[in-house]
Amino acid sequence: MSLLPRLPLADGIDAFVDWLKGIDGLFDVPKEFIGFTVTHLSNGLSAIPAWLFILLLTGLAFFATKKKFGLPAFVFFGFMLIENLGYWSDMMLTLSLVLTSAGISVILGIPFGIWMAKNKTVESIITPILDFMQTMPAFVYLIPAVVFFGIGMVPGVIASVIFAMPPTVRLTNLGIRQVSTELIEASDAFGSTPFQKLFKVQLPMAKKTIMAGVNQSIMLALSMVVIASMIGASGLGTKVYYAVGRNDAGGGFEAGIALVILAIILDRLTQSFNRQKGVA
Amino acid sequence: MGKIKVENLTKIFGKKPKKALELLNKNTSKDEILKQTGMTVGVNQASFEVQDGEIFVIMGLSGSGKSTLVRLLNRLIEPTTGNVWIDGVDLAAMGAKELREVRRKKLSMVFQKFGLFPFRTVLENVEYGLEVQGVEKDERKATAISSLELVGLSGYEHMYPNELSGGMQQRVGLARALANDPDVLLMDEAFSALDPLIRKDMQDELLDLQQKMQKTIIFITHDLDEALRIGDRITIMKDGSIVQIGTPEDILTNPENDYVERFVEDVDRSKVFTASHVMKRPETVNAEKDGPRVAMQRMKDTGISSIYVTNRKKELLGIVSAEEVSKAVKENHSLLDIIEKNVPTVHPDTPLHELFDVVSTSPIPVAVVEDGLLKGIIIRGAVLAALSSGQEVNKDESTTEASAS
């Protein structure tokens, strides 16, 4: 077995990382941008009084579910509980991290998905990369994130973006490819340009599937944001992380339940938006 | 030159069509090519011409290449070799932009499963073709509404396709195609997904519309009855090749080979042949110049017991029987005094199966009348003869101008 010398894979990666770090602006620009976004988003969200935020979201849930009472009631009491337990500001921080990373995932993911759908070669290159991104243990992303961006919010967001993007890319690709040939032919036969075909036929037809991907991305971003608390992305995750460190079952449960409530609300809200808009 | 001219159009599906093309030129069969090269011959050297304002039906069973052929005509499928000229312009030589222009202005397509966009309302679907052309909103809405009116769907503008029945959905498909005001309509099995009664309605409606609009229509179908009903000319395809092109009558009466013959064997002839196919040239008397004596003489000469009376313009006035005529001769009446005006009449386009009733209950030959003019008469035996032999009975008779219609 040991006839071959051990391959210096780890050394190679280290060298590559050093080389990347040497490039000016490659990491500073996204770092600035993400830092700016997260800070302002969380400041903005925190500036809203808790009671107003709760009322707004309850109302939103009420209309998103077409005036049913289940989800709005859950939103109302769930947020009241979080507020009561004193996790409100942590939750706002977590929410802004999730929204930022999910937002970036979607903004990057949908164009990649479209590109994959339009081009077979691109699809065959991106698919294994997506597989890699999804199967690599989530913790591993923390390392390069820290190496390139230090600790704090920004590497947390970066790691979350990498972890959360694949579903959006995959489902955008799938949604566009699933559009029936007859509709594509109809759009071509009436003389649509490729752009018109994309925006007037393919994307509207794929909307539901794409939204399912976006929903998945938000959920993954939430789970990654919690893990990212290990590298200093504060929020509810930090509370869980501390509780684990101190063997504090009660505190862990409280922070945990707050996360679960946030997750359920995000999930159901995005799902009901998806259902509401698909008329046909 | 016709509206559309197709020459040696060939489509081979597969990675190396050149090899299959060589085999094809050596007259190798489709199956053999598939076995040797793994490539499928979609359309094999099709050539035909379609005239302006004609309904040209392409008929064949599934897998005969008819749907591929129609898609080669607007390049939804790229031809392997061969040419398509539309108004004398070669389609194959066009760049993407020119091709789009042709698709927007000259060719519209109607699809088998309608191809409607489910997230758009009926109106928005019909507007689609104009929308991609950049037509202004109010204008395209007005055009779409009048197009919907044309197919009888006023009032459904704001519904979604899935709220309509199949027949109505296909009307939307037709309206969408017509909204562009194309020269040519490509209809790919447009009525095949509809149930038989609705299908017949749609066929009638298409024929009505065609009378108003005079488009060039290329209609794909696997249903021979449909082909015979609406086609001015019919192309029969088999294994990607064209077997026969001809008028419905050509196809029925002179099938090119066994394949076509077997095809037309099962056709219900009573639905295909019309009164004009079985009528005979009538013996008539002209009431304006002939009297009862002439009528009597003419009946004697031809051995018939009643005779139709017309005026100088050949307009039908009625019928007189031998009995009445002989009475009129004795009593010195004119033909107009004894004429029986109540006679059974049919239109030349009446299909045979609708003739049975009239012919069998009438004691006298049935008059075939178009615009008041007597075109011919039908005797009972002729109908039966047409059904049994499939031959037109008036072929070798010295027919009047009626048979030309």
XYZ file of C-alpha atoms in Angstrom:
685
model
C 0.000 0.000 0.000
C 2.726 2.449 0.880
C 4.731 1.901 -2.293
C 3.423 5.235 -3.485
C 4.454 8.224 -1.409
C 1.479 9.973 0.193
C 0.119 12.598 -2.214
C 0.550 16.127 -0.833
C -3.106 17.099 -1.425
C -3.379 19.178 1.744
C -0.125 21.050 0.940
C -1.365 21.757 -2.564
C -4.614 23.204 -1.307
C -2.735 25.381 1.198
C -0.503 26.730 -1.556
C -3.518 27.431 -3.726
C -5.242 29.264 -0.887
C -2.138 31.399 -0.309
C -2.030 32.266 -3.990
C -5.714 33.250 -3.988
C -5.227 35.437 -0.956
C -2.568 37.347 -2.833
C -5.016 38.613 -5.427
C -6.101 42.160 -4.647
C -9.782 42.929 -4.398
C -10.901 39.328 -4.945
C -12.083 39.043 -1.369
C -12.255 42.632 -0.225
C -15.061 43.637 -2.545
C -17.503 40.869 -1.623
C -16.495 41.272 2.008
C -17.380 44.961 1.960
C -20.588 44.323 0.096
C -21.839 41.497 2.314
C -20.797 43.266 5.493
C -22.650 46.370 4.372
C -25.792 44.452 3.464
C -26.003 42.383 6.637
C -25.291 45.306 8.931
C -27.853 47.575 7.365
C -30.443 44.852 7.040
C -30.157 43.850 10.691
C -30.076 47.474 11.820
C -33.164 48.134 9.754
C -35.018 45.088 11.048
C -34.045 45.803 14.649
C -35.264 49.366 14.332
C -38.795 48.072 13.833
C -40.482 47.644 17.208
C -41.211 43.994 17.975
C -44.982 44.494 18.249
C -45.142 46.208 14.845
C -43.048 43.498 13.211
C -45.258 40.795 14.710
C -48.410 42.512 13.494
C -46.981 43.075 10.012
C -45.917 39.455 9.598
C -49.207 38.164 10.986
C -51.065 40.295 8.493
C -48.782 39.129 5.674
C -49.413 35.504 6.642
C -53.142 36.172 6.724
C -53.180 37.424 3.125
C -50.577 34.973 1.824
C -52.705 32.023 2.966
C -55.814 33.568 1.412
C -57.348 34.597 4.714
C -56.985 31.401 6.685
C -56.196 31.532 10.374
C -53.720 28.692 11.050
C -50.506 30.267 9.851
C -51.264 33.808 11.056
C -51.989 32.444 14.540
C -48.748 30.473 14.509
C -46.794 33.535 13.388
C -48.346 35.665 16.095
C -47.853 33.290 19.022
C -44.496 32.024 17.780
C -43.006 35.504 17.600
C -44.612 36.428 20.927
C -42.881 33.443 22.520
C -39.509 34.416 21.056
C -39.978 37.975 22.281
C -41.048 36.710 25.671
C -37.974 34.490 26.001
C -35.769 37.436 25.132
C -34.332 36.131 21.852
C -35.807 38.884 19.704
C -32.626 40.728 18.738
C -30.779 37.446 18.161
C -33.564 36.283 15.933
C -33.442 39.523 13.941
C -29.733 39.020 13.407
C -30.271 35.449 12.280
C -33.073 36.561 10.000
C -30.888 39.173 8.332
C -28.117 36.606 7.829
C -30.611 34.175 6.299
C -32.173 36.789 4.056
C -28.778 38.014 2.867
C -27.383 34.569 2.114
C -30.623 33.268 0.587
C -30.882 36.456 -1.452
C -27.349 36.090 -2.816
C -27.988 32.373 -3.487
C -31.050 33.207 -5.533
C -29.473 36.119 -7.397
C -26.526 33.922 -8.376
C -28.395 30.639 -8.581
C -31.172 31.497 -11.026
C -28.866 32.786 -13.798
C -26.672 29.715 -13.365
C -29.763 27.522 -13.590
C -30.867 29.281 -16.768
C -27.431 28.933 -18.267
C -27.433 25.215 -17.451
C -30.835 24.765 -19.034
C -29.774 26.500 -22.214
C -26.484 24.725 -22.674
C -25.729 21.042 -22.304
C -21.992 21.507 -21.844
C -22.553 23.974 -19.033
C -24.958 21.534 -17.439
C -22.444 18.707 -17.538
C -19.817 20.946 -15.914
C -22.004 22.514 -13.231
C -23.835 19.333 -12.160
C -20.768 17.650 -10.567
C -19.844 20.955 -8.911
C -23.307 21.110 -7.364
C -23.003 17.502 -6.236
C -19.691 18.395 -4.626
C -21.146 21.453 -2.910
C -24.029 19.458 -1.485
C -22.167 16.381 -0.310
C -19.171 18.130 1.215
C -19.838 18.296 4.978
C -21.162 21.741 5.799
C -18.469 22.391 8.411
C -15.754 22.190 5.803
C -16.988 25.393 4.169
C -16.243 27.223 7.350
C -12.506 26.744 6.866
C -12.024 28.537 3.522
C -14.559 31.132 4.616
C -12.453 31.943 7.665
C -9.223 31.781 5.694
C -10.384 34.323 3.138
C -12.745 36.501 5.147
C -11.656 36.178 8.729
C -14.298 35.549 11.378
C -17.667 37.184 11.864
C -20.795 37.702 9.839
C -19.275 37.794 6.358
C -17.666 34.324 6.285
C -20.892 32.993 7.783
C -22.843 34.418 4.889
C -20.302 33.141 2.343
C -20.454 29.603 3.726
C -24.255 29.764 3.773
C -24.386 30.950 0.179
C -22.255 28.052 -0.992
C -24.323 25.611 1.001
C -27.715 27.065 0.059
C -27.260 27.770 -3.634
C -27.482 24.260 -5.204
C -31.267 23.742 -4.880
C -32.027 27.032 -6.622
C -29.614 26.247 -9.463
C -30.845 22.687 -9.858
C -34.529 23.460 -9.727
C -34.238 26.444 -12.061
C -32.531 24.173 -14.558
C -35.100 21.437 -14.028
C -38.045 23.814 -14.240
C -36.924 25.270 -17.543
C -36.134 21.881 -19.031
C -39.535 20.559 -18.004
C -41.427 23.071 -20.118
C -43.189 20.958 -22.734
C -41.745 20.900 -26.241
C -45.042 22.022 -27.678
C -44.945 25.287 -25.730
C -41.344 25.850 -26.770
C -42.331 25.133 -30.367
C -45.298 27.472 -30.061
C -43.072 30.217 -28.788
C -40.525 29.614 -31.562
C -43.153 29.259 -34.264
C -44.478 32.734 -33.507
C -41.018 34.182 -33.947
C -39.886 34.809 -30.369
C -36.296 35.785 -29.782
C -34.430 33.563 -27.302
C -34.877 36.318 -24.704
C -38.607 36.571 -25.290
C -38.882 32.819 -25.095
C -37.070 32.824 -21.752
C -39.028 35.619 -20.122
C -42.434 35.095 -21.685
C -42.605 31.302 -21.672
C -39.832 29.391 -19.929
C -39.494 31.350 -16.697
C -43.240 31.774 -16.120
C -43.735 28.065 -16.771
C -40.842 27.162 -14.463
C -41.851 29.605 -11.743
C -43.325 27.039 -9.375
C -40.340 24.756 -9.609
C -37.935 27.666 -9.184
C -39.848 28.862 -6.134
C -39.587 25.386 -4.628
C -35.818 25.711 -5.090
C -35.801 29.148 -3.478
C -37.728 27.750 -0.534
C -35.140 24.986 -0.140
C -32.324 27.514 -0.362
C -33.831 29.579 2.444
C -34.117 26.503 4.644
C -30.538 25.464 3.942
C -29.315 29.010 4.560
C -31.025 28.940 7.945
C -29.396 25.686 8.946
C -25.994 26.895 7.769
C -26.305 30.216 9.573
C -26.618 28.242 12.797
C -23.506 26.234 12.054
C -21.721 29.432 11.054
C -22.095 30.645 14.633
C -18.923 28.585 15.216
C -16.979 31.165 13.233
C -18.557 34.160 14.850
C -21.727 34.739 12.894
C -23.844 35.833 15.803
C -27.558 35.336 16.288
C -29.647 32.461 17.583
C -26.993 29.983 16.490
C -24.518 31.506 18.930
C -26.928 30.852 21.800
C -27.276 27.230 20.742
C -23.517 26.924 20.376
C -22.914 28.374 23.863
C -25.560 26.110 25.343
C -23.818 23.083 23.848
C -20.507 24.268 25.260
C -21.940 24.735 28.761
C -24.103 21.633 28.682
C -27.058 23.933 29.278
C -30.096 21.881 28.210
C -32.676 24.542 29.049
C -30.916 27.370 27.216
C -30.229 25.127 24.239
C -33.886 24.189 24.071
C -35.040 27.797 24.226
C -32.719 28.960 21.467
C -33.493 25.810 19.517
C -37.244 26.311 19.682
C -36.818 29.908 18.564
C -34.943 28.628 15.502
C -37.598 26.042 14.775
C -40.326 28.682 14.946
C -38.396 30.961 12.585
C -37.777 28.055 10.218
C -41.433 27.024 10.100
C -42.592 30.578 9.503
C -40.078 31.145 6.687
C -40.947 27.839 5.090
C -44.720 28.184 5.193
C -44.679 31.797 4.120
C -42.552 31.165 1.024
C -44.602 28.095 0.182
C -47.875 29.950 0.396
C -46.506 32.700 -1.867
C -45.715 30.016 -4.392
C -49.163 28.502 -4.231
C -50.907 31.835 -4.369
C -49.239 33.003 -7.548
C -49.686 29.856 -9.612
C -53.108 30.594 -11.015
C -53.192 28.151 -13.853
C -44.599 29.178 -58.852
C -46.768 28.296 -55.878
C -46.876 29.847 -52.459
C -44.655 27.188 -51.020
C -42.302 25.027 -52.971
C -40.534 22.089 -51.433
C -37.775 20.280 -53.224
C -35.991 17.130 -52.151
C -36.545 17.951 -48.526
C -34.875 15.368 -46.326
C -34.449 15.031 -42.592
C -32.309 12.402 -40.985
C -32.206 12.154 -37.204
C -28.839 11.038 -35.892
C -25.278 12.138 -35.445
C -23.818 11.471 -38.886
C -26.566 12.122 -41.394
C -24.143 12.103 -44.328
C -23.716 8.387 -44.266
C -27.437 7.780 -44.119
C -27.922 10.280 -46.911
C -25.606 8.278 -49.185
C -27.567 5.136 -48.474
C -30.792 6.998 -49.105
C -29.562 8.063 -52.514
C -28.946 4.410 -53.292
C -32.611 3.764 -52.534
C -31.938 1.894 -49.324
C -35.061 1.478 -47.212
C -35.703 3.293 -43.963
C -35.478 0.094 -41.928
C -32.243 -0.926 -43.584
C -30.683 2.471 -42.858
C -31.720 2.226 -39.237
C -30.150 -1.222 -39.008
C -26.907 -0.226 -40.719
C -26.303 3.231 -39.255
C -28.658 3.620 -36.301
C -30.095 6.745 -37.853
C -33.758 7.461 -38.468
C -35.037 8.856 -41.711
C -37.669 11.402 -40.767
C -38.534 12.750 -44.178
C -37.221 11.285 -47.400
C -36.764 13.579 -50.406
C -40.159 15.204 -50.296
C -41.051 17.503 -53.185
C -44.305 19.332 -53.703
C -45.776 22.705 -54.390
C -48.644 24.381 -52.573
C -50.721 26.978 -54.345
C -51.906 30.222 -52.831
C -55.260 29.795 -51.090
C -55.156 26.019 -51.155
C -55.853 23.570 -48.339
C -53.062 21.086 -48.704
C -53.450 18.043 -46.501
C -50.496 15.874 -45.549
C -51.739 12.523 -44.399
C -50.047 9.484 -42.986
C -50.023 7.105 -40.054
C -47.949 7.858 -36.982
C -44.266 7.641 -37.771
C -44.789 8.491 -41.411
C -42.906 11.750 -41.011
C -45.810 14.113 -41.509
C -45.229 16.079 -38.309
C -41.536 16.299 -39.081
C -42.322 17.533 -42.563
C -44.513 20.372 -41.334
C -41.829 21.424 -38.862
C -39.293 21.537 -41.658
C -41.507 24.101 -43.339
C -40.952 26.655 -40.576
C -37.601 25.264 -39.512
C -38.645 24.218 -36.059
C -36.602 21.261 -37.246
C -33.555 21.976 -39.389
C -33.583 20.070 -42.674
C -30.650 17.806 -43.471
C -30.795 18.660 -47.177
C -33.287 20.085 -49.599
C -35.016 23.402 -49.998
C -38.165 25.163 -48.954
C -39.153 28.299 -50.818
C -41.828 30.554 -49.462
C -42.908 33.186 -51.981
C -39.729 32.326 -53.843
C -37.414 32.966 -50.869
C -35.235 30.111 -49.708
C -35.940 29.353 -46.065
C -32.763 27.365 -45.502
C -30.558 30.304 -46.427
C -32.124 32.620 -43.858
C -30.357 33.884 -40.780
C -32.019 33.736 -37.386
C -33.425 37.242 -37.717
C -34.935 36.780 -41.183
C -36.381 33.445 -40.108
C -38.058 35.131 -37.133
C -39.563 37.713 -39.470
C -40.994 34.988 -41.705
C -42.405 33.162 -38.692
C -43.946 36.375 -37.401
C -45.454 37.590 -40.639
C -45.988 34.665 -42.975
C -46.303 31.392 -41.124
C -48.452 30.591 -38.127
C -48.832 27.233 -36.515
C -51.672 25.445 -34.737
C -50.684 22.553 -32.510
C -52.183 19.164 -31.781
C -52.334 19.684 -28.038
C -53.120 23.350 -28.581
C -49.784 24.673 -27.240
C -51.484 27.369 -25.196
C -49.625 29.114 -22.398
C -51.464 28.107 -19.202
C -50.409 31.184 -17.241
C -51.822 33.572 -19.806
C -55.469 34.398 -20.310
C -57.177 33.559 -23.582
C -56.671 37.142 -24.733
C -53.000 37.170 -23.737
C -52.477 33.891 -25.550
C -53.951 35.293 -28.733
C -51.858 38.435 -28.324
C -48.631 36.468 -28.024
C -47.591 36.588 -31.664
C -48.185 40.333 -31.838
C -46.533 40.892 -28.486
C -43.240 39.391 -29.626
C -43.403 41.574 -32.720
C -43.568 44.592 -30.462
C -47.039 45.661 -31.572
C -48.445 48.345 -29.332
C -50.704 47.211 -26.513
C -54.038 48.707 -27.576
C -53.572 47.656 -31.143
C -52.724 44.063 -30.355
C -55.622 43.836 -27.958
C -58.015 45.024 -30.660
C -56.583 42.561 -33.169
C -56.778 39.722 -30.679
C -60.384 40.503 -29.823
C -61.456 40.524 -33.460
C -59.519 37.314 -34.025
C -61.357 35.682 -31.127
C -64.608 36.934 -32.585
C -63.738 35.222 -35.849
C -63.524 31.833 -34.151
C -66.635 32.460 -32.060
C -65.012 32.968 -28.676
C -66.107 36.467 -27.777
C -66.643 36.831 -24.075
C -64.002 34.313 -23.062
C -61.096 36.783 -23.225
C -60.274 36.754 -19.549
C -60.535 33.059 -18.861
C -57.551 30.771 -18.602
C -57.058 27.945 -21.110
C -57.671 25.226 -18.510
C -61.129 26.651 -17.909
C -62.140 25.896 -21.506
C -63.112 22.660 -23.252
C -60.780 21.052 -25.786
C -62.673 22.415 -28.745
C -62.626 25.909 -27.333
C -58.946 25.667 -26.519
C -58.203 24.788 -30.104
C -60.261 27.759 -31.225
C -57.948 29.875 -29.092
C -55.020 28.190 -30.829
C -56.567 29.027 -34.179
C -57.313 32.606 -33.127
C -53.728 33.010 -31.964
C -52.486 31.830 -35.342
C -54.896 34.095 -37.215
C -54.098 37.174 -35.120
C -50.759 37.463 -36.905
C -52.605 37.565 -40.226
C -50.225 35.038 -41.764
C -50.248 33.948 -45.401
C -49.796 30.333 -44.442
C -51.354 28.325 -41.626
C -49.531 25.189 -40.559
C -51.950 22.934 -38.718
C -50.313 19.955 -37.058
C -53.037 17.407 -36.295
C -54.977 20.397 -35.102
C -58.246 18.540 -34.585
C -56.936 15.100 -33.675
C -57.204 15.619 -29.930
C -60.882 16.550 -30.163
C -63.785 14.151 -29.960
C -65.483 13.261 -33.256
C -68.494 15.584 -33.099
C -66.452 18.619 -32.076
C -63.902 17.666 -34.699
C -66.528 17.783 -37.415
C -67.714 21.197 -36.219
C -64.173 22.496 -36.281
C -63.651 21.149 -39.791
C -66.772 22.916 -40.981
C -65.706 26.072 -39.274
C -62.266 25.921 -40.798
C -63.834 25.563 -44.233
C -66.105 28.538 -43.529
C -63.185 30.624 -42.332
C -61.176 29.584 -45.337
C -63.890 30.864 -47.650
C -63.640 34.254 -46.007
C -59.888 34.444 -45.678
C -58.332 32.432 -48.478
C -55.188 31.507 -46.553
C -52.830 28.836 -47.684
C -53.348 26.002 -45.230
C -51.103 23.017 -44.705
C -53.041 20.542 -42.650
C -51.540 17.447 -41.090
C -53.769 14.548 -40.158
C -53.808 10.798 -39.740
C -57.528 10.649 -40.449
C -58.404 9.984 -44.079
C -62.004 11.086 -43.649
C -60.768 14.412 -42.346
C -58.301 14.700 -45.209
C -60.981 14.009 -47.789
C -63.385 16.402 -46.143
C -61.218 19.477 -46.034
C -58.382 18.939 -48.483
C -58.177 20.565 -51.887
C -55.251 18.262 -52.457
C -53.953 15.418 -50.348
C -50.458 14.062 -49.924
C -50.137 10.560 -48.586
C -46.911 9.773 -46.751
C -45.379 6.489 -45.750
C -42.042 5.927 -44.026
C -41.046 9.525 -44.611
C -41.681 9.441 -48.345
C -44.529 10.900 -50.321
C -46.557 8.112 -51.898
C -49.181 10.064 -53.769
C -50.331 13.644 -54.234
C -53.732 14.351 -55.678
C -57.222 15.661 -55.209
C -59.481 13.626 -52.913
C -61.093 12.113 -55.994
C -57.737 11.138 -57.496
C -56.780 9.405 -54.300
C -60.038 7.509 -54.114
C -60.455 6.605 -57.713
C -56.859 6.115 -58.804
C -54.822 4.947 -55.840
C -51.173 5.029 -56.864
C -50.248 1.728 -55.246
C -51.359 -0.976 -52.841
C -50.582 1.127 -49.821
C -52.911 3.935 -50.813
C -55.493 1.446 -51.977
C -55.595 -0.277 -48.624
C -55.875 3.127 -47.041
C -58.890 4.178 -49.015
C -60.551 0.786 -48.885
C -62.312 1.522 -45.650
C -63.426 4.983 -46.550
C -67.108 5.503 -46.295
C -67.749 6.514 -49.882
C -71.150 7.857 -49.080
C -69.438 10.642 -47.155
C -66.916 11.453 -49.833
C -68.977 11.425 -53.005
C -71.485 14.160 -53.486
C -74.533 14.694 -55.615
C -72.408 16.202 -58.362
C -70.541 12.902 -58.702
C -73.623 10.808 -59.380
C -75.893 13.166 -61.282
C -76.722 12.736 -64.961
C -77.252 15.297 -67.615
C -80.953 16.053 -67.543
C -83.366 15.948 -70.476
C -85.212 19.228 -70.341
C -87.686 21.283 -72.247
C -87.544 25.034 -72.448
C -90.901 26.453 -71.438
C -90.170 29.686 -73.253
C -89.979 28.088 -76.652
C -91.131 24.474 -76.416
C -94.724 23.380 -76.116
C -96.297 20.132 -74.915
C -95.715 18.473 -78.273
C -91.950 18.919 -78.071
C -92.023 17.623 -74.538
C -93.979 14.565 -75.627
C -91.600 13.879 -78.493
C -88.546 14.238 -76.275
C -89.946 11.835 -73.676
C -90.744 9.322 -76.384
C -87.228 9.592 -77.834
C -85.489 9.012 -74.543
C -88.013 6.650 -73.036
C -88.774 8.568 -69.858
C -92.065 9.264 -68.194
C -91.499 12.788 -66.940
C -89.322 15.685 -67.982
C -87.899 18.748 -66.217
C -88.901 22.165 -67.460
C -86.507 25.117 -67.431
C -86.396 28.567 -68.917
C -83.817 29.908 -71.338
C -81.287 30.479 -68.572
C -81.613 26.862 -67.466
C -83.385 27.910 -64.305
C -85.520 25.095 -62.964
C -89.243 25.709 -63.279
C -90.689 22.296 -62.485
C -91.531 18.949 -63.973
C -94.238 17.602 -66.255
C -95.337 14.002 -66.553
C -96.194 12.179 -69.816
C -99.832 11.854 -68.739
C -100.298 15.557 -68.144
C -98.503 16.417 -71.353
C -100.757 14.263 -73.493
C -103.778 15.832 -71.784
C -102.319 19.279 -72.489
C -101.839 18.411 -76.149
C -105.513 17.445 -76.472
C -106.822 20.412 -74.508
C -104.325 22.829 -76.019
C -102.760 23.986 -72.754
C -99.245 25.359 -72.482
C -96.516 23.626 -70.445
C -96.722 26.281 -67.742
C -100.344 25.396 -67.082
C -99.634 21.796 -66.213
C -96.234 22.180 -64.574
C -95.671 20.583 -61.161
C -93.549 23.035 -59.239
C -93.054 20.975 -56.127
C -90.019 18.846 -57.024
C -87.334 17.268 -54.834
C -84.045 19.176 -55.155
C -80.557 18.851 -53.712
C -77.366 20.915 -53.900
C -74.424 19.522 -55.929
C -72.273 19.384 -52.750
C -74.758 17.272 -50.800
C -72.901 14.144 -49.682
C -74.234 10.859 -50.883
C -75.324 9.613 -47.491
C -77.710 12.529 -47.200
C -79.175 11.692 -50.595
C -80.523 8.284 -49.657
C -83.703 9.588 -48.091
C -84.606 11.977 -50.855
C -83.814 9.600 -53.668
C -85.558 6.593 -52.193
C -88.827 8.386 -51.377
C -89.121 10.341 -54.591
C -91.020 8.737 -57.505
C -89.282 11.040 -59.968
C -85.570 11.697 -60.497
C -84.175 14.223 -57.996
C -83.103 17.585 -59.430
C -79.632 18.899 -58.606
C -79.925 22.637 -58.339
C -77.330 25.302 -57.701
C -78.345 28.966 -57.501
C -81.669 28.104 -59.136
C -80.007 26.495 -62.151
C -80.712 22.881 -62.981
C -77.339 21.153 -63.006
C -78.397 17.550 -63.336
C -80.688 14.832 -62.128
C -80.106 11.825 -59.939
C -81.777 8.494 -60.557
C -81.892 5.867 -57.855
C -79.593 3.376 -59.558
C -76.748 5.862 -59.849
C -76.422 6.279 -56.090
C -76.148 2.557 -55.531
C -73.709 2.176 -58.383
C -71.426 4.819 -56.902
C -71.439 3.104 -53.534
C -70.614 -0.318 -54.878
C -67.962 0.502 -57.433
C -66.457 3.683 -56.172
C -66.546 4.958 -59.709
C -68.258 8.140 -60.630
C -71.190 7.360 -62.817
C -71.194 10.545 -64.757
C -67.582 10.156 -65.882
C -68.259 8.879 -69.370
C -71.603 10.518 -69.877
C -71.639 13.672 -71.879
C -72.142 15.757 -68.799
C -73.131 19.369 -68.768
C -70.953 22.075 -67.327
C -72.285 20.891 -63.980
C -69.589 18.295 -63.450
C -66.934 20.953 -63.634
C -68.154 22.533 -60.436
